[in-house]
CSV table of C-alpha atoms in Angstrom, one decimal:
chain,number,residue,atom,x,y,z
M,1,MET,CA,89.9,-17.3,44.5
M,2,GLU,CA,91.8,-14.3,43.1
M,3,LEU,CA,89.8,-14.3,39.9
M,4,GLN,CA,86.5,-14.6,41.6
M,5,ALA,CA,87.4,-11.7,43.9
M,6,GLU,CA,88.4,-9.4,41.1
M,7,ARG,CA,85.2,-10.2,39.1
M,8,MET,CA,83.1,-9.7,42.2
M,9,VAL,CA,84.5,-6.2,42.6
M,10,ASP,CA,84.3,-5.3,38.9
M,11,HIS,CA,81.4,-7.1,37.2
M,12,SER,CA,82.6,-6.0,33.7
M,13,LEU,CA,85.4,-8.5,34.1
M,14,ARG,CA,83.1,-11.6,34.3
M,15,THR,CA,83.4,-12.5,30.6
M,16,LYS,CA,86.8,-10.9,29.8
M,17,PRO,CA,90.2,-12.6,29.8
M,18,ILE,CA,92.1,-11.5,32.9
M,19,ALA,CA,95.4,-12.4,34.6
M,20,ILE,CA,96.6,-11.7,38.1
M,21,ILE,CA,100.3,-10.6,37.9
M,22,THR,CA,103.1,-9.9,40.3
M,23,SER,CA,104.1,-6.6,38.6
M,24,HIS,CA,103.4,-4.6,35.4
M,25,HIS,CA,107.1,-4.7,34.6
M,26,ASN,CA,108.2,-6.9,31.7
M,27,ASN,CA,110.0,-9.3,34.1
M,28,GLY,CA,106.8,-9.8,36.2
M,29,THR,CA,105.0,-13.1,36.0
M,30,ILE,CA,101.4,-14.4,35.8
M,31,VAL,CA,100.2,-15.8,39.2
M,32,SER,CA,96.6,-16.7,38.1
M,33,LEU,CA,94.6,-16.5,34.9
M,34,SER,CA,91.1,-17.1,33.6
M,35,LYS,CA,90.0,-19.7,31.1
M,36,GLU,CA,89.5,-16.9,28.5
M,37,ALA,CA,93.2,-15.9,29.1
M,38,LYS,CA,94.3,-19.5,28.7
M,39,ASN,CA,92.5,-19.6,25.3
M,40,GLU,CA,94.7,-16.6,24.3
M,41,GLY,CA,97.8,-18.8,24.8
M,42,LEU,CA,98.9,-17.5,28.2
M,43,PHE,CA,99.9,-19.7,31.0
M,44,HIS,CA,100.8,-19.6,34.7
M,45,GLY,CA,104.4,-18.3,35.3
M,46,MET,CA,104.6,-16.6,31.9
M,47,LYS,CA,106.6,-13.3,31.8
M,48,ILE,CA,104.5,-10.1,31.4
M,49,GLY,CA,106.6,-8.9,28.4
M,50,LEU,CA,105.9,-12.1,26.5
M,51,ALA,CA,102.2,-12.1,27.5
M,52,ARG,CA,101.7,-8.6,26.2
M,53,LYS,CA,103.2,-9.6,22.8
M,54,MET,CA,101.0,-12.7,22.6
M,55,SER,CA,97.7,-11.0,23.5
M,56,HIS,CA,96.5,-7.4,23.8
M,57,ARG,CA,93.0,-8.5,24.9
M,58,VAL,CA,93.9,-9.9,28.3
M,59,ARG,CA,93.4,-7.5,31.2
M,60,MET,CA,96.4,-7.7,33.6
M,61,LEU,CA,95.6,-6.9,37.3
M,62,PRO,CA,98.2,-6.5,40.1
M,63,TYR,CA,98.0,-8.9,43.1
M,64,ASN,CA,95.6,-7.3,45.6
M,65,HIS,CA,96.8,-8.5,49.0
M,66,ASN,CA,94.2,-6.5,51.0
M,67,LEU,CA,91.2,-7.8,49.1
M,68,TYR,CA,92.3,-11.4,49.1
M,69,GLY,CA,93.3,-11.2,52.8
M,70,TYR,CA,89.9,-9.8,53.8
M,71,ILE,CA,88.0,-12.6,52.0
M,72,TYR,CA,90.3,-15.2,53.5
M,73,LYS,CA,89.6,-14.0,57.0
M,74,ASN,CA,85.8,-14.1,56.4
M,75,ILE,CA,86.0,-17.7,55.0
M,76,ILE,CA,88.0,-18.8,58.1
M,77,LYS,CA,85.3,-17.3,60.4
M,78,THR,CA,82.7,-19.4,58.6
M,79,PHE,CA,84.7,-22.6,59.1
M,80,TYR,CA,84.8,-22.1,62.9
M,81,ASN,CA,80.9,-22.5,62.9
M,82,TYR,CA,81.3,-26.1,61.7
M,83,THR,CA,84.6,-27.5,62.9
M,84,PRO,CA,87.8,-26.3,64.7
M,85,LEU,CA,89.9,-28.7,62.6
M,86,PHE,CA,90.6,-27.0,59.2
M,87,GLU,CA,93.8,-26.6,57.3
M,88,PRO,CA,94.3,-23.6,55.0
M,89,ILE,CA,96.7,-24.5,52.1
M,90,HIS,CA,96.6,-21.2,50.4
M,91,TYR,CA,94.0,-18.5,49.4
M,92,GLY,CA,90.9,-20.4,48.1
M,93,GLN,CA,91.9,-24.0,49.2
M,94,TYR,CA,91.1,-25.6,52.5
M,95,TYR,CA,90.7,-29.0,54.1
M,96,LEU,CA,88.1,-29.6,56.8
M,97,ASP,CA,87.9,-32.5,59.2
M,98,MET,CA,84.1,-33.1,59.7
M,99,SER,CA,84.5,-36.3,61.9
M,100,GLY,CA,81.7,-36.6,64.4
M,101,THR,CA,79.3,-34.2,62.8
M,102,ASN,CA,77.1,-36.9,61.2
M,103,LYS,CA,74.5,-36.5,64.0
M,104,LEU,CA,74.1,-32.7,63.5
M,105,TYR,CA,73.2,-32.9,59.8
M,106,LYS,CA,71.3,-35.4,57.6
M,107,SER,CA,74.4,-36.1,55.3
M,108,MET,CA,77.8,-34.8,54.3
M,109,ASN,CA,76.2,-33.3,51.2
M,110,ASP,CA,73.9,-31.3,53.5
M,111,ILE,CA,76.9,-30.0,55.4
M,112,GLY,CA,78.6,-29.0,52.1
M,113,ILE,CA,75.5,-27.1,51.0
M,114,HIS,CA,75.4,-25.2,54.4
M,115,ILE,CA,79.1,-24.3,54.2
M,116,ALA,CA,78.8,-23.1,50.6
M,117,LYS,CA,75.7,-20.9,51.4
M,118,ASN,CA,77.4,-19.3,54.4
M,119,ILE,CA,80.6,-18.5,52.5
M,120,TYR,CA,78.5,-17.0,49.7
M,121,SER,CA,76.5,-14.9,52.2
M,122,GLN,CA,79.7,-13.6,53.8
M,123,THR,CA,81.9,-13.0,50.8
M,124,ASN,CA,79.8,-13.4,47.6
M,125,MET,CA,82.3,-16.2,46.6
M,126,LYS,CA,81.1,-19.4,45.0
M,127,SER,CA,82.6,-22.7,46.4
M,128,LYS,CA,83.5,-26.0,45.0
M,129,ILE,CA,83.5,-28.8,47.6
M,130,GLY,CA,84.8,-32.3,47.3
M,131,ILE,CA,83.7,-34.8,50.0
M,132,SER,CA,85.7,-38.0,50.7
M,133,SER,CA,87.5,-40.0,53.3
M,134,ASN,CA,90.9,-38.3,52.6
M,135,LYS,CA,92.6,-35.1,51.4
M,136,LEU,CA,93.9,-36.5,48.1
M,137,ILE,CA,90.6,-37.5,46.7
M,138,SER,CA,88.8,-34.3,47.9
M,139,LYS,CA,91.4,-32.2,46.1
M,140,ILE,CA,91.2,-34.2,42.9
M,141,SER,CA,87.4,-34.2,42.8
M,142,THR,CA,87.3,-30.4,42.9
M,143,LYS,CA,89.6,-30.3,39.8
M,144,VAL,CA,87.8,-32.9,37.6
M,145,VAL,CA,84.1,-32.9,38.7
M,146,PRO,CA,82.0,-30.1,37.2
M,147,GLU,CA,79.4,-30.2,40.0
M,148,ASN,CA,79.9,-27.7,42.9
M,149,ILE,CA,79.5,-30.4,45.5
M,150,TRP,CA,80.4,-34.0,45.0
M,151,GLN,CA,80.9,-36.9,47.3
M,152,ILE,CA,83.1,-40.0,46.8
M,153,TYR,CA,82.1,-42.7,49.2
M,154,ASN,CA,84.6,-44.7,51.2
M,155,GLY,CA,85.8,-47.7,49.2
M,156,ASN,CA,85.1,-46.1,45.8
M,157,GLU,CA,88.4,-44.1,45.6
M,158,SER,CA,90.2,-46.4,43.1
M,159,GLN,CA,87.1,-46.6,40.9
M,160,PHE,CA,86.8,-42.8,40.9
M,161,LEU,CA,90.5,-42.4,39.9
M,162,ALA,CA,90.6,-45.2,37.2
M,163,PRO,CA,89.5,-43.2,34.1
M,164,LEU,CA,91.6,-40.1,35.0
M,165,SER,CA,94.9,-39.1,33.6
M,166,PRO,CA,98.0,-40.0,35.7
M,167,ASP,CA,99.0,-36.3,35.6
M,168,ILE,CA,96.3,-35.6,38.2
M,169,LEU,CA,98.3,-37.4,40.9
M,170,PRO,CA,100.7,-35.2,42.8
M,171,ILE,CA,103.5,-37.8,42.8
M,172,CYS,CA,103.4,-38.0,38.9
M,173,SER,CA,105.0,-34.5,38.7
M,174,GLU,CA,108.3,-36.3,39.6
M,175,LYS,CA,110.5,-36.4,36.5
M,176,THR,CA,111.4,-40.0,36.9
M,177,ILE,CA,107.8,-41.1,37.1
M,178,LYS,CA,106.8,-38.8,34.1
M,179,LYS,CA,109.5,-40.5,31.9
M,180,ILE,CA,108.3,-44.0,32.8
M,181,ILE,CA,104.6,-43.2,32.2
M,182,HIS,CA,105.5,-41.5,28.9
M,183,PHE,CA,107.7,-44.5,27.8
M,184,LEU,CA,105.0,-47.1,28.7
M,185,ILE,CA,102.3,-44.9,27.0
M,186,ILE,CA,100.1,-45.0,30.1
M,187,ASN,CA,97.0,-42.8,29.5
M,188,SER,CA,94.9,-43.6,32.6
M,189,ILE,CA,95.3,-44.4,36.3
M,190,GLU,CA,93.5,-47.7,35.7
M,191,GLN,CA,96.5,-48.9,33.7
M,192,LEU,CA,98.8,-47.9,36.6
M,193,GLN,CA,96.5,-49.8,39.0
M,194,GLN,CA,96.9,-52.9,36.8
M,195,ILE,CA,100.7,-52.6,37.0
M,196,PHE,CA,100.6,-52.2,40.8
M,197,LYS,CA,98.5,-55.4,41.1
M,198,ILE,CA,101.9,-57.1,40.3
M,199,PRO,CA,104.0,-55.7,43.1
M,200,GLN,CA,107.3,-57.2,41.9
M,201,LEU,CA,107.0,-55.4,38.5
M,202,ALA,CA,105.9,-52.1,40.0
M,203,SER,CA,108.7,-52.1,42.5
M,204,ILE,CA,111.3,-52.6,39.7
M,205,LEU,CA,109.8,-49.9,37.6
M,206,PHE,CA,109.3,-47.2,40.2
M,207,LYS,CA,112.0,-48.2,42.8
M,208,ASP,CA,112.1,-45.7,45.7
M,209,LEU,CA,108.8,-44.0,44.8
M,210,TYR,CA,106.9,-47.3,44.7
M,211,SER,CA,105.2,-47.1,48.0
M,212,GLN,CA,104.1,-43.5,47.6
M,213,LEU,CA,102.8,-44.0,44.1
M,214,ASN,CA,101.1,-47.2,45.2
M,215,GLN,CA,99.0,-45.3,47.8
M,216,GLN,CA,98.1,-42.5,45.4
M,217,VAL,CA,97.1,-44.8,42.5
M,218,PHE,CA,94.5,-46.5,44.7
M,219,GLY,CA,93.3,-43.2,46.3
M,220,GLN,CA,94.9,-43.7,49.7
M,221,ASP,CA,96.1,-40.8,51.8
M,222,ASN,CA,96.7,-41.0,55.6
M,223,THR,CA,97.8,-37.5,56.2
M,224,PRO,CA,95.7,-35.7,58.8
M,225,VAL,CA,94.1,-32.3,58.6
M,226,TYR,CA,96.6,-30.0,60.4
M,227,PRO,CA,94.8,-27.2,62.3
M,228,LEU,CA,96.1,-23.6,61.8
M,229,LEU,CA,98.3,-23.6,64.9
M,230,GLN,CA,99.6,-27.2,64.5
M,231,LYS,CA,101.1,-27.0,61.0
M,232,SER,CA,104.6,-28.3,61.0
M,233,LYS,CA,106.1,-25.5,58.9
M,234,ILE,CA,105.8,-21.8,58.1
M,235,ILE,CA,106.5,-20.5,54.6
M,236,ASN,CA,107.0,-16.9,53.4
M,237,GLN,CA,107.8,-15.9,49.9
M,238,LYS,CA,108.9,-12.6,48.4
M,239,ILE,CA,108.6,-11.9,44.7
M,240,LEU,CA,110.6,-9.0,43.4
M,241,SER,CA,108.6,-6.5,41.3
M,242,GLN,CA,111.6,-6.5,39.0
M,243,ASP,CA,114.2,-9.2,38.7
M,244,SER,CA,117.4,-8.0,40.4
M,245,ASN,CA,120.9,-9.0,41.5
M,246,ASP,CA,121.4,-6.0,43.8
M,247,TYR,CA,122.9,-7.5,46.9
M,248,HIS,CA,121.5,-4.8,49.3
M,249,LEU,CA,118.0,-5.2,47.8
M,250,LEU,CA,118.1,-8.9,48.3
M,251,GLN,CA,119.5,-8.7,51.8
M,252,SER,CA,116.6,-6.3,52.6
M,253,ALA,CA,114.2,-9.0,51.4
M,254,VAL,CA,115.8,-11.6,53.5
M,255,ARG,CA,115.7,-9.4,56.6
M,256,GLU,CA,112.0,-8.7,56.0
M,257,LEU,CA,111.1,-12.4,55.5
M,258,ALA,CA,113.1,-13.4,58.6
M,259,GLY,CA,111.3,-10.8,60.6
M,260,ASN,CA,107.9,-12.1,59.4
M,261,ILE,CA,108.9,-15.7,60.3
M,262,GLY,CA,109.9,-14.6,63.8
M,263,TYR,CA,106.7,-12.7,64.3
M,264,LYS,CA,104.6,-15.7,63.3
M,265,LEU,CA,106.6,-18.1,65.5
M,266,ARG,CA,106.3,-15.8,68.6
M,267,LYS,CA,102.6,-15.3,67.9
M,268,SER,CA,102.0,-19.0,68.3
M,269,ASN,CA,104.6,-19.4,71.1
M,270,ARG,CA,106.7,-21.7,69.0
M,271,ALA,CA,110.2,-22.0,67.4
M,272,GLY,CA,111.4,-23.9,64.4
M,273,LYS,CA,114.1,-26.6,64.5
M,274,TYR,CA,115.3,-25.9,60.9
M,275,ILE,CA,115.1,-23.0,58.4
M,276,CYS,CA,115.6,-23.1,54.7
M,277,ILE,CA,116.2,-20.4,52.1
M,278,GLU,CA,115.5,-20.9,48.4
M,279,ILE,CA,116.6,-18.4,45.7
M,280,HIS,CA,114.7,-18.6,42.4
M,281,TYR,CA,116.6,-17.0,39.5
M,282,SER,CA,115.1,-15.4,36.3
M,283,ASP,CA,116.6,-18.2,34.2
M,284,GLY,CA,114.7,-20.9,36.2
M,285,PHE,CA,117.8,-22.0,38.2
M,286,LEU,CA,117.2,-22.8,41.9
M,287,ASN,CA,119.6,-22.6,44.9
M,288,LYS,CA,118.6,-23.6,48.4
M,289,LYS,CA,120.2,-24.5,51.7
M,290,TYR,CA,119.0,-25.1,55.2
M,291,CYS,CA,120.5,-25.0,58.8
M,292,LYS,CA,119.4,-25.3,62.4
M,293,LEU,CA,117.3,-22.5,64.0
M,294,ASN,CA,115.9,-23.5,67.4
M,295,THR,CA,114.8,-19.9,68.2
M,296,ASN,CA,112.1,-17.4,67.6
M,297,ASN,CA,114.2,-14.3,68.5
M,298,ASN,CA,114.2,-11.8,65.6
M,299,HIS,CA,117.9,-10.8,66.0
M,300,GLU,CA,119.0,-14.4,65.9
M,301,ILE,CA,116.8,-15.4,63.0
M,302,ILE,CA,117.9,-12.4,60.9
M,303,LYS,CA,121.6,-13.2,61.7
M,304,ILE,CA,121.2,-16.9,60.7
M,305,CYS,CA,119.3,-16.1,57.5
M,306,LYS,CA,121.8,-13.4,56.4
M,307,ASN,CA,124.7,-15.9,56.8
M,308,LEU,CA,122.6,-18.6,55.0
M,309,PHE,CA,121.8,-16.3,52.1
M,310,ASP,CA,125.5,-15.3,51.7
M,311,LYS,CA,126.4,-19.0,51.3
M,312,ILE,CA,123.9,-19.7,48.4
M,313,PHE,CA,123.9,-16.3,46.6
M,314,THR,CA,126.8,-17.4,44.3
M,315,ARG,CA,125.5,-16.5,40.8
M,316,ARG,CA,125.4,-13.2,38.9
M,317,ASN,CA,122.0,-13.9,37.3
M,318,ARG,CA,119.1,-11.8,38.5
M,319,VAL,CA,116.9,-13.1,41.2
M,320,ARG,CA,113.1,-13.4,40.8
M,321,ALA,CA,111.9,-14.7,44.2
M,322,ILE,CA,113.2,-15.7,47.6
M,323,ILE,CA,111.3,-18.4,49.7
M,324,MET,CA,112.0,-18.9,53.4
M,325,THR,CA,110.7,-22.0,55.2
M,326,THR,CA,111.0,-23.0,58.9
M,327,THR,CA,110.1,-26.6,59.7
M,328,ASN,CA,109.8,-29.0,62.7
M,329,LEU,CA,107.9,-26.4,64.8
M,330,PHE,CA,107.7,-27.0,68.5
M,331,TYR,CA,106.2,-25.1,71.5
M,332,ILE,CA,108.7,-23.3,73.8
M,333,SER,CA,108.6,-21.9,77.3
M,334,GLN,CA,110.6,-18.7,78.0
M,335,GLN,CA,113.1,-18.9,80.8
M,336,LEU,CA,114.6,-15.8,82.4
M,337,SER,CA,118.4,-15.6,82.1
M,338,LEU,CA,120.5,-14.1,85.0
M,339,PHE,CA,123.7,-13.7,83.0
M,340,ASN,CA,123.0,-13.3,79.2
M,341,GLU,CA,121.9,-9.7,79.1
M,342,SER,CA,122.1,-9.3,75.3
M,343,SER,CA,119.7,-12.2,74.8
M,344,THR,CA,117.2,-10.7,77.2
M,345,LYS,CA,117.6,-7.3,75.4
M,346,TYR,CA,116.8,-8.7,72.0
M,347,GLN,CA,113.8,-10.7,73.3
M,348,ASN,CA,112.5,-7.4,74.8
M,349,ILE,CA,112.9,-5.6,71.5
M,350,SER,CA,111.1,-8.4,69.7
M,351,SER,CA,108.3,-8.3,72.2
M,352,ALA,CA,108.0,-4.5,71.8
M,353,LEU,CA,107.8,-4.9,68.0
M,354,ASP,CA,105.1,-7.6,68.3
M,355,ILE,CA,103.0,-5.2,70.5
M,356,ILE,CA,103.2,-2.5,67.8
M,357,LYS,CA,102.4,-4.9,65.0
M,358,LYS,CA,99.4,-6.3,66.8
M,359,LYS,CA,98.0,-2.8,67.5
M,360,PHE,CA,98.8,-1.0,64.2
M,361,GLY,CA,99.2,-3.9,61.7
M,362,LYS,CA,102.1,-6.0,60.4
M,363,ASN,CA,103.4,-3.3,58.1
M,364,SER,CA,103.3,-0.5,60.7
M,365,ILE,CA,107.0,-0.7,61.5
M,366,HIS,CA,110.1,-1.6,59.5
M,367,ASN,CA,113.7,-2.2,60.1
M,368,GLY,CA,115.8,0.9,59.2
M,369,PHE,CA,117.8,-1.1,56.7
M,370,ASN,CA,114.7,-2.1,54.9
M,371,TYR,CA,112.8,1.2,54.9
M,372,GLU,CA,114.2,2.7,51.7
M,373,LEU,CA,114.1,-0.6,49.8
M,374,CYS,CA,110.7,-2.0,50.9
M,375,SER,CA,108.8,0.0,48.2
M,376,LYS,CA,110.7,-1.9,45.5
M,377,LEU,CA,109.5,-5.3,46.7
M,378,LYS,CA,106.2,-7.1,46.5
M,379,SER,CA,105.4,-9.8,49.1
M,380,VAL,CA,103.3,-12.9,48.4
M,381,LYS,CA,102.5,-15.0,51.5
M,382,ILE,CA,101.7,-18.7,51.4
């Protein structure tokens, strides 16, 4: 979606190699890139310093949050005209549950055409739509089928997957499965399907991942479409514009992420049972740890996250990104406390901050600790 948006704004970029980047600094990384840029030898996640050495033709554009956010909101408004059950994965990728709409339109293809036309009229963005009985097949079809709208009928899932490479299945990104597939020289999903027709052999080969791989090999996926307010987790990510091991800078990033998590939880009147922090270092190393949360109070969330960060920030290497995830979301009802005045005080402060953010925007007010450092950071939300 990012590439389409940039080319829509500047028509001169339509045939040129372009890359969307986190920062123009040498330690920045490529977030998204065009086919022309891939032909130049660049790839997703490459450092900007190396990319500049490899190719001088590629136009590198900074991540434009305002533009992508505006397009995202207009696409969401379009979906509400067709179904209340849709699940945004990230900018440019969505799942829609169209159950019960057969009587309103001639066919599912007809619905797909209507949705694509409406999105184009609202945003000038072209769509690629995969229609099937589950999320797995819909996602794969948009990757491998050249047509803009394609339907895989119920019962034809395994036949559709058979000629494709095993790499297209999400579970095949697991290292253990990759090694087995490479060792057995398996080049198509059809070969995997033949193995899984002998359950004893497949269970010995793939062990704990047998049941999950068995489902994906035959195109089975029972996960429902989670509406926007019913998703079981909230993820926030912050990518530093320049890799750093400055403790105060990183603490500022943690406080800001924790504040955003709290705002989203209170907005939906929910709390998270657990919270997890991941630190991604510039050398590719990853540290993560989680603990119980059970609150949506800003003061408590920031306090918990600061302690959690201190436990996992144990290396001297520079940090590239911090990811914060809260899971097992549940609805809560506020109960007035007669004795715990400090808790009521912090709840009132959080409520006052929420009112300001709703009226003037999410970035209208910052914590004093973050104010001097926030200009050094660049936020990417998932």
